[in-house]
Tab-separated table of C-alpha atoms in Angstrom:
chain	number	residue	atom	x	y	z
V	1	UNK	CA	-0.029	0.029	-0.044
V	2	UNK	CA	1.018	3.622	-0.123
V	3	UNK	CA	1.942	3.672	3.493
V	4	UNK	CA	5.272	2.310	2.287
V	5	UNK	CA	5.977	5.730	0.625
V	6	UNK	CA	7.664	8.395	2.611
V	7	UNK	CA	4.970	10.334	4.518
V	8	UNK	CA	2.447	7.743	3.347
V	9	UNK	CA	-0.006	7.924	6.308
V	10	UNK	CA	-0.156	11.699	6.332
V	11	UNK	CA	-0.635	11.729	2.534
V	12	UNK	CA	-3.455	9.188	2.890
V	13	UNK	CA	-5.123	11.289	5.578
V	14	UNK	CA	-4.907	14.411	3.328
V	15	UNK	CA	-6.294	12.374	0.455
V	16	UNK	CA	-9.359	11.440	2.577
V	17	UNK	CA	-9.862	15.118	3.426
V	18	UNK	CA	-9.529	16.214	-0.182
V	19	UNK	CA	-11.915	13.432	-1.281
V	20	UNK	CA	-14.526	14.738	1.139
V	21	UNK	CA	-14.058	18.283	-0.051
V	22	UNK	CA	-14.318	17.225	-3.703
V	23	UNK	CA	-17.302	15.173	-2.988
V	24	UNK	CA	-19.245	18.113	-1.442
V	25	UNK	CA	-18.433	20.349	-4.455
V	26	UNK	CA	-19.174	24.059	-4.399
V	27	UNK	CA	-20.504	24.940	-0.912
V	28	UNK	CA	-22.687	27.583	-2.605
V	29	UNK	CA	-24.800	24.800	-4.195
V	30	UNK	CA	-27.187	23.070	-1.927
V	31	UNK	CA	-25.963	19.617	-0.748
V	32	UNK	CA	-27.431	16.612	-2.372
V	33	UNK	CA	-29.461	14.572	0.219
V	34	UNK	CA	-29.707	10.793	0.434
V	35	UNK	CA	-33.541	11.200	0.197
V	36	UNK	CA	-33.132	13.129	-3.128
V	37	UNK	CA	-30.909	10.423	-4.607
V	38	UNK	CA	-33.281	7.632	-3.352
V	39	UNK	CA	-36.469	9.264	-4.775
V	40	UNK	CA	-35.080	11.005	-7.999
V	41	UNK	CA	-32.304	8.612	-9.105
V	42	UNK	CA	-34.201	5.393	-8.630
V	43	UNK	CA	-32.868	3.428	-11.532
V	44	UNK	CA	-29.270	4.183	-10.337
V	45	UNK	CA	-30.295	3.161	-6.835
V	46	UNK	CA	-31.921	-0.020	-8.211
V	47	UNK	CA	-28.692	-0.949	-10.082
V	48	UNK	CA	-26.565	-0.575	-6.947
V	49	UNK	CA	-28.876	-2.774	-4.873
V	50	UNK	CA	-28.888	-5.434	-7.630
V	51	UNK	CA	-25.232	-5.585	-8.090
V	52	UNK	CA	-24.631	-5.065	-4.356
V	53	UNK	CA	-26.929	-8.017	-3.490
V	54	UNK	CA	-28.800	-5.975	-0.820
V	55	UNK	CA	-32.237	-4.598	-1.141
V	56	UNK	CA	-32.027	-1.273	0.811
V	57	UNK	CA	-32.757	1.875	-1.162
V	58	UNK	CA	-31.499	4.222	1.631
V	59	UNK	CA	-28.214	2.364	1.953
V	60	UNK	CA	-27.836	2.345	-1.886
V	61	UNK	CA	-28.472	6.045	-2.167
V	62	UNK	CA	-26.101	6.773	0.631
V	63	UNK	CA	-23.332	4.621	-0.963
V	64	UNK	CA	-23.879	6.580	-4.211
V	65	UNK	CA	-23.454	9.860	-2.444
V	66	UNK	CA	-20.275	8.617	-0.729
V	67	UNK	CA	-18.904	7.189	-3.990
V	68	UNK	CA	-19.585	10.506	-5.845
V	69	UNK	CA	-21.836	8.548	-8.203
V	70	UNK	CA	-19.380	5.859	-9.003
V	71	UNK	CA	-21.525	2.744	-9.422
V	72	UNK	CA	-18.817	0.169	-8.939
V	73	UNK	CA	-17.553	2.005	-5.829
V	74	UNK	CA	-21.006	2.218	-4.475
V	75	UNK	CA	-21.624	-1.540	-5.083
V	76	UNK	CA	-18.266	-2.184	-3.254
V	77	UNK	CA	-19.530	-0.230	-0.266
V	78	UNK	CA	-22.939	-1.989	-0.154
V	79	UNK	CA	-21.343	-5.423	-0.467
V	80	UNK	CA	-18.874	-4.697	2.192
V	81	UNK	CA	-21.699	-3.472	4.531
V	82	UNK	CA	-23.629	-6.644	3.610
V	83	UNK	CA	-20.886	-8.882	5.060
V	84	UNK	CA	-21.480	-7.406	8.472
V	85	UNK	CA	-25.181	-8.298	8.615
V	86	UNK	CA	-26.398	-11.338	10.481
V	87	UNK	CA	-28.000	-14.092	8.484
V	88	UNK	CA	-31.189	-15.355	9.937
V	89	UNK	CA	-32.169	-17.726	7.168
V	90	UNK	CA	-33.670	-17.778	3.767
V	91	UNK	CA	-37.120	-16.244	2.735
V	92	UNK	CA	-39.706	-18.242	0.915
V	93	UNK	CA	-39.436	-17.994	-2.944
V	94	UNK	CA	-41.274	-14.873	-4.118
V	95	UNK	CA	-44.341	-15.375	-6.354
V	96	UNK	CA	-43.819	-13.106	-9.328
V	97	UNK	CA	-47.197	-14.466	-10.765
V	98	UNK	CA	-48.844	-12.526	-7.910
V	99	UNK	CA	-46.877	-9.310	-8.566
V	100	UNK	CA	-48.611	-5.973	-8.244
V	101	UNK	CA	-47.694	-4.887	-11.708
V	102	UNK	CA	-46.503	-1.280	-12.355
V	103	UNK	CA	-45.303	-2.140	-15.866
V	104	UNK	CA	-45.819	-5.143	-18.046
V	105	UNK	CA	-45.243	-5.518	-21.798
V	106	UNK	CA	-45.011	-8.424	-24.183
V	107	UNK	CA	-43.433	-8.512	-27.634
V	108	UNK	CA	-45.075	-11.768	-28.562
V	109	UNK	CA	-48.835	-11.123	-27.886
V	110	UNK	CA	-50.600	-7.873	-28.458
V	111	UNK	CA	-53.764	-8.864	-26.485
V	112	UNK	CA	-53.269	-10.896	-23.312
V	113	UNK	CA	-55.057	-11.218	-19.959
V	114	UNK	CA	-54.247	-8.081	-17.968
V	115	UNK	CA	-53.191	-6.103	-20.954
V	116	UNK	CA	-50.126	-4.191	-21.816
V	117	UNK	CA	-49.218	-1.848	-18.949
V	118	UNK	CA	-46.740	0.740	-20.270
V	119	UNK	CA	-46.039	2.263	-16.893
V	120	UNK	CA	-42.888	4.568	-16.395
V	121	UNK	CA	-40.529	4.009	-19.224
V	122	UNK	CA	-38.222	5.821	-21.566
V	123	UNK	CA	-39.225	3.564	-24.487
V	124	UNK	CA	-41.753	5.980	-26.012
V	125	UNK	CA	-39.831	9.175	-25.491
V	126	UNK	CA	-38.021	11.122	-28.258
V	127	UNK	CA	-34.687	11.131	-26.478
V	128	UNK	CA	-34.503	14.917	-26.740
V	129	UNK	CA	-32.956	16.920	-23.826
V	130	UNK	CA	-35.779	18.448	-21.820
V	131	UNK	CA	-34.404	21.813	-20.824
V	132	UNK	CA	-37.607	22.469	-18.812
V	133	UNK	CA	-36.119	20.162	-16.177
V	134	UNK	CA	-33.419	22.758	-15.504
V	135	UNK	CA	-36.158	25.099	-14.436
V	136	UNK	CA	-37.097	22.601	-11.680
V	137	UNK	CA	-40.874	23.157	-12.306
V	138	UNK	CA	-43.779	21.062	-11.166
V	139	UNK	CA	-44.460	17.817	-12.884
V	140	UNK	CA	-47.873	17.326	-14.574
V	141	UNK	CA	-49.635	14.299	-12.976
V	142	UNK	CA	-50.275	11.292	-15.099
V	143	UNK	CA	-53.824	10.567	-16.319
V	144	UNK	CA	-55.800	7.918	-14.687
V	145	UNK	CA	-55.949	4.776	-16.752
V	146	UNK	CA	-59.354	3.366	-17.746
V	147	UNK	CA	-60.137	0.221	-15.649
V	148	UNK	CA	-60.141	-3.122	-17.331
V	149	UNK	CA	-62.396	-5.982	-16.612
V	150	UNK	CA	-59.332	-8.257	-16.161
V	151	UNK	CA	-57.302	-5.731	-14.271
V	152	UNK	CA	-55.038	-7.509	-11.716
V	153	UNK	CA	-55.081	-10.675	-13.820
V	154	UNK	CA	-51.650	-11.061	-15.202
V	155	UNK	CA	-50.740	-14.625	-16.048
V	156	UNK	CA	-47.267	-15.176	-17.349
V	157	UNK	CA	-47.042	-15.353	-21.184
V	158	UNK	CA	-44.915	-18.510	-20.891
V	159	UNK	CA	-47.764	-20.152	-18.937
V	160	UNK	CA	-50.124	-19.413	-21.839
V	161	UNK	CA	-47.628	-21.111	-24.166
V	162	UNK	CA	-47.228	-23.980	-21.847
V	163	UNK	CA	-50.924	-24.760	-21.891
V	164	UNK	CA	-50.445	-25.834	-25.593
V	165	UNK	CA	-47.152	-27.569	-25.013
V	166	UNK	CA	-45.371	-24.982	-27.084
V	167	UNK	CA	-42.597	-24.219	-24.610
V	168	UNK	CA	-40.433	-26.434	-22.477
V	169	UNK	CA	-41.914	-27.025	-19.012
V	170	UNK	CA	-40.633	-25.160	-16.040
V	171	UNK	CA	-38.039	-27.244	-14.112
V	172	UNK	CA	-39.709	-28.964	-11.167
V	173	UNK	CA	-38.783	-28.031	-7.622
V	174	UNK	CA	-37.076	-31.111	-6.330
V	175	UNK	CA	-36.561	-29.493	-2.810
V	176	UNK	CA	-32.804	-29.734	-3.077
V	177	UNK	CA	-30.912	-26.973	-1.265
V	178	UNK	CA	-29.899	-24.019	-3.609
V	179	UNK	CA	-26.236	-23.123	-3.555
V	180	UNK	CA	-25.213	-19.570	-2.374
V	181	UNK	CA	-22.253	-18.118	-4.297
V	182	UNK	CA	-21.940	-15.388	-1.659
V	183	UNK	CA	-20.894	-18.106	0.917
V	184	UNK	CA	-19.206	-20.778	-1.294
V	185	UNK	CA	-16.830	-20.404	-4.198
V	186	UNK	CA	-18.302	-21.378	-7.561
V	187	UNK	CA	-17.209	-24.756	-8.921
V	188	UNK	CA	-17.475	-25.487	-12.715
V	189	UNK	CA	-19.721	-26.610	-14.152
V	190	UNK	CA	-22.183	-24.481	-12.157
V	191	UNK	CA	-25.873	-25.287	-12.084
V	192	UNK	CA	-28.449	-22.866	-13.374
V	193	UNK	CA	-29.367	-21.457	-9.974
V	194	UNK	CA	-25.835	-20.334	-9.336
V	195	UNK	CA	-25.402	-19.044	-12.895
V	196	UNK	CA	-28.567	-16.880	-12.391
V	197	UNK	CA	-27.184	-15.601	-9.066
V	198	UNK	CA	-23.955	-14.497	-10.671
V	199	UNK	CA	-25.801	-12.876	-13.538
V	200	UNK	CA	-28.296	-11.103	-11.264
V	201	UNK	CA	-25.412	-9.330	-9.375
V	202	UNK	CA	-23.143	-9.052	-12.386
V	203	UNK	CA	-22.030	-5.858	-13.937
V	204	UNK	CA	-24.918	-4.543	-16.126
V	205	UNK	CA	-22.618	-3.287	-18.975
V	206	UNK	CA	-20.828	-6.711	-19.118
V	207	UNK	CA	-24.006	-8.753	-19.208
V	208	UNK	CA	-25.569	-6.280	-21.649
V	209	UNK	CA	-22.501	-6.828	-23.952
V	210	UNK	CA	-22.777	-10.634	-23.697
V	211	UNK	CA	-26.467	-10.479	-24.412
V	212	UNK	CA	-25.899	-8.270	-27.410
V	213	UNK	CA	-23.231	-10.668	-28.721
V	214	UNK	CA	-25.843	-13.477	-28.695
V	215	UNK	CA	-28.101	-11.502	-31.066
V	216	UNK	CA	-25.172	-10.884	-33.431
V	217	UNK	CA	-24.674	-14.622	-34.017
V	218	UNK	CA	-22.451	-15.535	-31.020
V	219	UNK	CA	-24.973	-17.627	-29.229
V	220	UNK	CA	-27.325	-19.301	-31.672
V	221	UNK	CA	-30.443	-17.686	-30.250
V	222	UNK	CA	-33.403	-15.991	-31.878
V	223	UNK	CA	-35.103	-14.353	-28.946
V	224	UNK	CA	-38.607	-12.879	-28.396
V	225	UNK	CA	-39.583	-11.030	-25.283
V	226	UNK	CA	-42.259	-13.120	-23.943
V	227	UNK	CA	-42.823	-10.653	-21.123
V	228	UNK	CA	-41.066	-7.970	-19.055
V	229	UNK	CA	-42.913	-7.136	-15.835
V	230	UNK	CA	-42.045	-4.625	-13.060
V	231	UNK	CA	-43.784	-4.510	-9.841
V	232	UNK	CA	-43.924	-5.307	-6.139
V	233	UNK	CA	-43.920	-8.683	-4.562
V	234	UNK	CA	-44.374	-9.897	-1.027
V	235	UNK	CA	-41.394	-11.380	0.875
V	236	UNK	CA	-42.195	-14.005	3.515
V	237	UNK	CA	-40.044	-15.798	6.131
V	238	UNK	CA	-40.846	-18.819	8.092
V	239	UNK	CA	-39.423	-18.676	11.623
V	240	UNK	CA	-38.586	-21.990	13.105
V	241	UNK	CA	-40.415	-21.276	16.278
V	242	UNK	CA	-43.674	-20.530	14.335
V	243	UNK	CA	-43.596	-22.877	11.468
V	244	UNK	CA	-45.771	-20.639	9.203
V	245	UNK	CA	-44.745	-17.715	6.843
V	246	UNK	CA	-44.619	-14.176	8.258
V	247	UNK	CA	-44.658	-11.335	5.771
V	248	UNK	CA	-41.583	-9.122	5.958
V	249	UNK	CA	-42.539	-6.523	3.387
V	250	UNK	CA	-42.578	-5.891	-0.354
V	251	UNK	CA	-39.791	-5.371	-2.763
V	252	UNK	CA	-39.773	-4.106	-6.336
V	253	UNK	CA	-38.545	-6.545	-8.954
V	254	UNK	CA	-38.053	-6.789	-12.666
V	255	UNK	CA	-38.697	-10.099	-14.360
V	256	UNK	CA	-38.069	-11.057	-17.871
V	257	UNK	CA	-39.078	-14.289	-19.695
V	258	UNK	CA	-37.332	-14.596	-23.028
V	259	UNK	CA	-38.776	-17.052	-25.582
V	260	UNK	CA	-36.295	-18.748	-27.935
V	261	UNK	CA	-36.528	-21.024	-30.903
V	262	UNK	CA	-35.503	-24.623	-30.541
V	263	UNK	CA	-35.654	-27.088	-33.405
V	264	UNK	CA	-35.830	-30.077	-31.072
V	265	UNK	CA	-33.893	-33.273	-31.052
V	266	UNK	CA	-34.342	-37.039	-31.478
V	267	UNK	CA	-36.131	-37.256	-28.210
V	268	UNK	CA	-37.568	-33.721	-27.851
V	269	UNK	CA	-40.142	-32.230	-30.268
V	270	UNK	CA	-39.708	-28.661	-31.624
V	271	UNK	CA	-40.667	-26.108	-29.018
V	272	UNK	CA	-39.761	-22.833	-27.584
V	273	UNK	CA	-37.108	-22.646	-24.731
V	274	UNK	CA	-36.712	-20.223	-22.035
V	275	UNK	CA	-34.312	-17.535	-20.938
V	276	UNK	CA	-34.883	-15.953	-17.504
V	277	UNK	CA	-33.734	-12.796	-15.852
V	278	UNK	CA	-34.727	-11.344	-12.463
V	279	UNK	CA	-33.276	-8.315	-10.764
V	280	UNK	CA	-33.994	-5.872	-7.957
V	281	UNK	CA	-35.934	-2.618	-8.766
V	282	UNK	CA	-36.781	-1.473	-12.225
V	283	UNK	CA	-33.908	-2.737	-14.370
V	284	UNK	CA	-35.355	-3.953	-17.648
V	285	UNK	CA	-32.176	-3.784	-19.686
V	286	UNK	CA	-30.352	-5.844	-17.125
V	287	UNK	CA	-33.136	-8.395	-16.807
V	288	UNK	CA	-33.396	-8.833	-20.606
V	289	UNK	CA	-29.663	-9.116	-21.057
V	290	UNK	CA	-29.622	-11.622	-18.200
V	291	UNK	CA	-32.363	-13.688	-19.852
V	292	UNK	CA	-30.387	-13.789	-23.163
V	293	UNK	CA	-27.184	-14.994	-21.476
V	294	UNK	CA	-29.110	-17.450	-19.317
V	295	UNK	CA	-30.402	-19.014	-22.491
V	296	UNK	CA	-27.023	-18.968	-24.153
V	297	UNK	CA	-25.414	-20.749	-21.050
V	298	UNK	CA	-27.805	-23.558	-21.478
V	299	UNK	CA	-26.364	-24.612	-24.799
V	300	UNK	CA	-24.643	-27.794	-23.526
V	301	UNK	CA	-27.864	-28.807	-21.691
V	302	UNK	CA	-29.877	-28.487	-24.820
V	303	UNK	CA	-27.373	-30.360	-26.986
V	304	UNK	CA	-26.029	-27.267	-28.814
V	305	UNK	CA	-22.348	-26.678	-29.624
V	306	UNK	CA	-20.611	-24.289	-27.301
V	307	UNK	CA	-18.672	-21.903	-29.616
V	308	UNK	CA	-19.141	-18.414	-28.254
V	309	UNK	CA	-18.030	-16.574	-25.112
V	310	UNK	CA	-21.668	-16.119	-23.910
V	311	UNK	CA	-22.130	-19.898	-24.008
V	312	UNK	CA	-18.924	-20.528	-22.013
V	313	UNK	CA	-20.040	-20.443	-18.319
V	314	UNK	CA	-16.514	-20.157	-16.820
V	315	UNK	CA	-15.808	-17.234	-19.108
V	316	UNK	CA	-19.104	-15.450	-18.115
V	317	UNK	CA	-19.221	-16.244	-14.495
V	318	UNK	CA	-15.552	-15.443	-13.843
V	319	UNK	CA	-15.695	-12.113	-15.445
V	320	UNK	CA	-19.168	-10.686	-14.863
V	321	UNK	CA	-18.540	-9.505	-11.408
V	322	UNK	CA	-17.727	-5.841	-11.272
V	323	UNK	CA	-15.790	-6.023	-7.953
V	324	UNK	CA	-13.613	-8.863	-9.084
V	325	UNK	CA	-12.900	-6.978	-12.374
V	326	UNK	CA	-12.155	-3.637	-10.697
V	327	UNK	CA	-9.954	-5.298	-8.097
V	328	UNK	CA	-7.743	-6.764	-10.795
V	329	UNK	CA	-7.560	-3.638	-12.913
V	330	UNK	CA	-7.316	-0.960	-10.154
V	331	UNK	CA	-4.655	-2.940	-8.162
V	332	UNK	CA	-2.367	-1.855	-11.023
V	333	UNK	CA	-2.364	1.629	-9.407
V	334	UNK	CA	-0.782	0.297	-6.190
V	335	UNK	CA	3.002	0.354	-5.854
V	336	UNK	CA	4.842	-2.357	-7.823
V	337	UNK	CA	8.327	-0.886	-7.260
V	338	UNK	CA	10.092	-4.198	-6.569
V	339	UNK	CA	8.347	-6.013	-9.434
V	340	UNK	CA	9.027	-3.202	-11.832
V	341	UNK	CA	12.683	-3.093	-10.804
V	342	UNK	CA	13.019	-6.776	-11.508
V	343	UNK	CA	11.492	-6.239	-14.997
V	344	UNK	CA	13.682	-3.186	-15.587
V	345	UNK	CA	16.832	-5.292	-14.782
V	346	UNK	CA	15.686	-8.170	-16.888
V	347	UNK	CA	14.915	-5.757	-19.906
V	348	UNK	CA	18.300	-4.147	-19.469
V	349	UNK	CA	20.152	-7.463	-19.479
V	350	UNK	CA	18.272	-8.726	-22.553
V	351	UNK	CA	19.008	-5.514	-24.372
V	352	UNK	CA	22.724	-5.796	-23.450
V	353	UNK	CA	22.748	-9.386	-24.752
V	354	UNK	CA	20.866	-8.320	-27.974
V	355	UNK	CA	23.366	-5.593	-28.845
V	356	UNK	CA	26.336	-7.836	-27.890
V	357	UNK	CA	25.023	-10.539	-30.211
V	358	UNK	CA	24.350	-7.918	-33.022
V	359	UNK	CA	27.896	-6.686	-32.748
V	360	UNK	CA	29.237	-10.185	-32.942
V	361	UNK	CA	27.173	-10.983	-36.046
V	362	UNK	CA	28.293	-7.648	-37.681
V	363	UNK	CA	31.983	-8.425	-36.957
V	364	UNK	CA	31.698	-11.947	-38.347
V	365	UNK	CA	30.091	-10.521	-41.592
V	366	UNK	CA	32.918	-8.042	-41.937
């Protein structure tokens, strides 16, 4: 560490004070509050919660403030705090089918039970800078939607396909314990549950790039968005002393079911297959990319050749985590004086040998 440098501890203390001063910015500008970040930068807060593996909007907003908006640094802070929390057990699996939907769209069926719920989204905006926001005026309230007869009834699109046997069945719950990659290192090959855990907390940009690669021919998938839904679900926990579920609260999730073509095999008829994505908050881009990569990682299971990076689970899982990636990259900033001196000495010796050999060759030629 830098403490090895002369005056290192004092320099680090001064760096901390300078960081705090820089983080605050111009004192003439009102300080940004945690509540403002939580309420007005919700998508950023959701991303930090997802990649930090901890659902706590206040903590994620505080981490963003401390990190000066650096997402990876904020994720680092959240995960570090997460390790200090006691673990009481595992909650019951959430029922996304009973989600209180705030947004729900399908690219496969125009009309479906519950309808298309556009909700808050950038999808239908013109992507033009709205300079009126700089005036910090009031926001016009949204119009009330007309009630539907089937409001509140939102079956999954994949369930509709499953009724006709057009999509592979959901894997049965065999009751086997699910691994936890936050407590045990990943062994390869990893099962789908662990792969989904890694993707859910993986860096959004990396997962997005891999998902994009599958659409450009590096994953043998032709995807359709069966459904993307955003909404609140209940979280329940079963205390040992009670033996029945107790509600803990509600959290917002984004779920994506990707429908992919599959020609079948000698034992399996042609049908659609699934790619799945689930993440904290409203994070549709991440959930969709996750679903694309999930389907690509099932190549071996479905008898497809593994030829692309998105299909190689060791490549994907070993590189999707932003903290591991930043650790390997940013450690290069730390002192490597001894290592570099060794390399420097080696290069000097090799250069001396090179020029000595060149001189010998030249003399022999003369």
